[in-house]
Amino acid sequence: MNLPNEIKATFNRNISLGVGVLRVFKDGILFLSFTQDDLTVIDNYFTINITNLFPDNGSYYILFDEGLITSIFGEHYSVSNPDIWKFTILDGEFDSNDFTDEFLID
């Protein structure tokens, strides 16, 4: 399974790093936590290195504290609703019986 090596959030304004925690939940249970020390901010986005941290299938969502990210205009961003930033990791649903080599015969 090839998954991205980072969590990345892009904003419509340049941002600065504050203090707080970004939490990743798997199947409704806290799975990973990152503090401001784990985030890299460049211009209008932040990244977190997650290489080899998402090994299992499941339903995930991400929340982060108000004050962790602030815009250049002093606006504080946060995600407190699990439905806002969610994703699912699943095995591919490939069945070799779904495909044939018929096109090679014609």
Short mmCIF file of C-alpha atoms in Angstrom, two decimals:
data_model
loop_
_atom_site.label_atom_id
_atom_site.label_comp_id
_atom_site.label_asym_id
_atom_site.label_seq_id
_atom_site.Cartn_x
_atom_site.Cartn_y
_atom_site.Cartn_z
CA MET A 1 0.00 0.00 0.00
CA ASN A 2 1.47 3.36 -1.05
CA LEU A 3 0.28 6.20 1.14
CA PRO A 4 1.38 9.84 1.22
CA ASN A 5 4.33 10.69 3.46
CA GLU A 6 2.76 13.83 4.88
CA ILE A 7 -0.38 15.49 6.08
CA LYS A 8 -0.73 18.80 4.28
CA ALA A 9 -3.21 21.63 4.82
CA THR A 10 -3.31 24.61 2.47
CA PHE A 11 -4.97 27.91 3.38
CA ASN A 12 -5.95 30.91 1.28
CA ARG A 13 -3.65 33.19 3.31
CA ASN A 14 -0.15 32.89 4.66
CA ILE A 15 -0.12 31.35 8.11
CA SER A 16 2.03 31.24 11.19
CA LEU A 17 2.47 28.52 13.76
CA GLY A 18 1.04 28.94 17.23
CA VAL A 19 0.63 26.47 20.07
CA GLY A 20 -1.69 23.50 20.09
CA VAL A 21 -2.25 19.89 19.14
CA LEU A 22 -3.34 18.17 15.95
CA ARG A 23 -4.97 14.82 16.65
CA VAL A 24 -5.60 11.93 14.26
CA PHE A 25 -8.39 9.50 15.17
CA LYS A 26 -8.78 6.01 13.73
CA ASP A 27 -12.20 4.38 13.95
CA GLY A 28 -13.17 6.98 16.56
CA ILE A 29 -10.17 6.38 18.84
CA LEU A 30 -7.20 8.72 19.26
CA PHE A 31 -4.44 7.29 17.07
CA LEU A 32 -1.73 9.98 16.77
CA SER A 33 -1.02 13.41 18.27
CA PHE A 34 1.24 16.13 16.91
CA THR A 35 2.25 19.40 18.55
CA GLN A 36 3.47 22.60 16.94
CA ASP A 37 6.98 21.11 17.09
CA ASP A 38 5.92 18.48 14.54
CA LEU A 39 4.50 20.92 11.98
CA THR A 40 6.41 22.69 9.24
CA VAL A 41 4.83 25.95 8.03
CA ILE A 42 5.73 27.48 4.67
CA ASP A 43 3.76 30.46 3.34
CA ASN A 44 0.11 29.30 3.23
CA TYR A 45 0.41 25.63 4.18
CA PHE A 46 1.64 23.28 6.85
CA THR A 47 2.92 19.73 6.62
CA ILE A 48 3.52 16.90 9.08
CA ASN A 49 5.74 13.94 8.26
CA ILE A 50 3.68 10.75 8.62
CA THR A 51 5.99 8.28 6.89
CA ASN A 52 5.00 4.74 7.95
CA LEU A 53 2.46 5.98 10.53
CA PHE A 54 -0.74 4.83 8.75
CA PRO A 55 -0.27 1.09 8.38
CA ASP A 56 -3.87 -0.08 8.73
CA ASN A 57 -7.16 0.18 6.94
CA GLY A 58 -9.72 2.24 8.78
CA SER A 59 -11.78 5.40 8.98
CA TYR A 60 -9.73 8.41 10.03
CA TYR A 61 -10.40 12.03 10.90
CA ILE A 62 -8.22 14.94 11.96
CA LEU A 63 -8.91 17.67 14.51
CA PHE A 64 -6.67 20.53 15.54
CA ASP A 65 -6.82 23.16 18.26
CA GLU A 66 -7.67 26.80 17.75
CA GLY A 67 -4.44 28.73 18.05
CA LEU A 68 -2.26 26.09 16.43
CA ILE A 69 -2.52 27.92 13.10
CA THR A 70 -3.05 31.68 12.72
CA SER A 71 -3.39 33.70 9.52
CA ILE A 72 -1.24 36.75 8.85
CA PHE A 73 -4.35 38.79 9.79
CA GLY A 74 -4.63 37.17 13.23
CA GLU A 75 -7.44 34.73 12.37
CA HIS A 76 -7.24 31.50 14.36
CA TYR A 77 -8.03 28.31 12.46
CA SER A 78 -9.18 25.03 13.94
CA VAL A 79 -11.01 21.84 13.04
CA SER A 80 -13.33 20.55 15.76
CA ASN A 81 -15.90 18.66 13.68
CA PRO A 82 -14.93 15.06 12.75
CA ASP A 83 -16.86 15.34 9.47
CA ILE A 84 -14.68 18.19 8.13
CA TRP A 85 -11.35 16.45 7.56
CA LYS A 86 -11.97 12.71 7.22
CA PHE A 87 -10.65 9.95 5.02
CA THR A 88 -10.71 6.17 4.72
CA ILE A 89 -7.91 3.74 3.92
CA LEU A 90 -9.05 0.50 2.27
CA ASP A 91 -7.49 -2.35 0.36
CA GLY A 92 -8.09 -2.18 -3.38
CA GLU A 93 -11.18 -4.01 -4.55
CA PHE A 94 -9.61 -5.76 -7.51
CA ASP A 95 -10.92 -9.12 -8.57
CA SER A 96 -9.18 -10.72 -11.53
CA ASN A 97 -12.52 -12.23 -12.61
CA ASP A 98 -13.78 -8.71 -13.35
CA PHE A 99 -11.40 -8.44 -16.32
CA THR A 100 -10.59 -10.62 -19.29
CA ASP A 101 -7.90 -10.72 -21.93
CA GLU A 102 -10.59 -10.72 -24.62
CA PHE A 103 -9.36 -7.50 -26.19
CA LEU A 104 -6.09 -9.25 -27.07
CA ILE A 105 -7.93 -11.85 -29.18
CA ASP A 106 -9.80 -9.53 -31.55
#
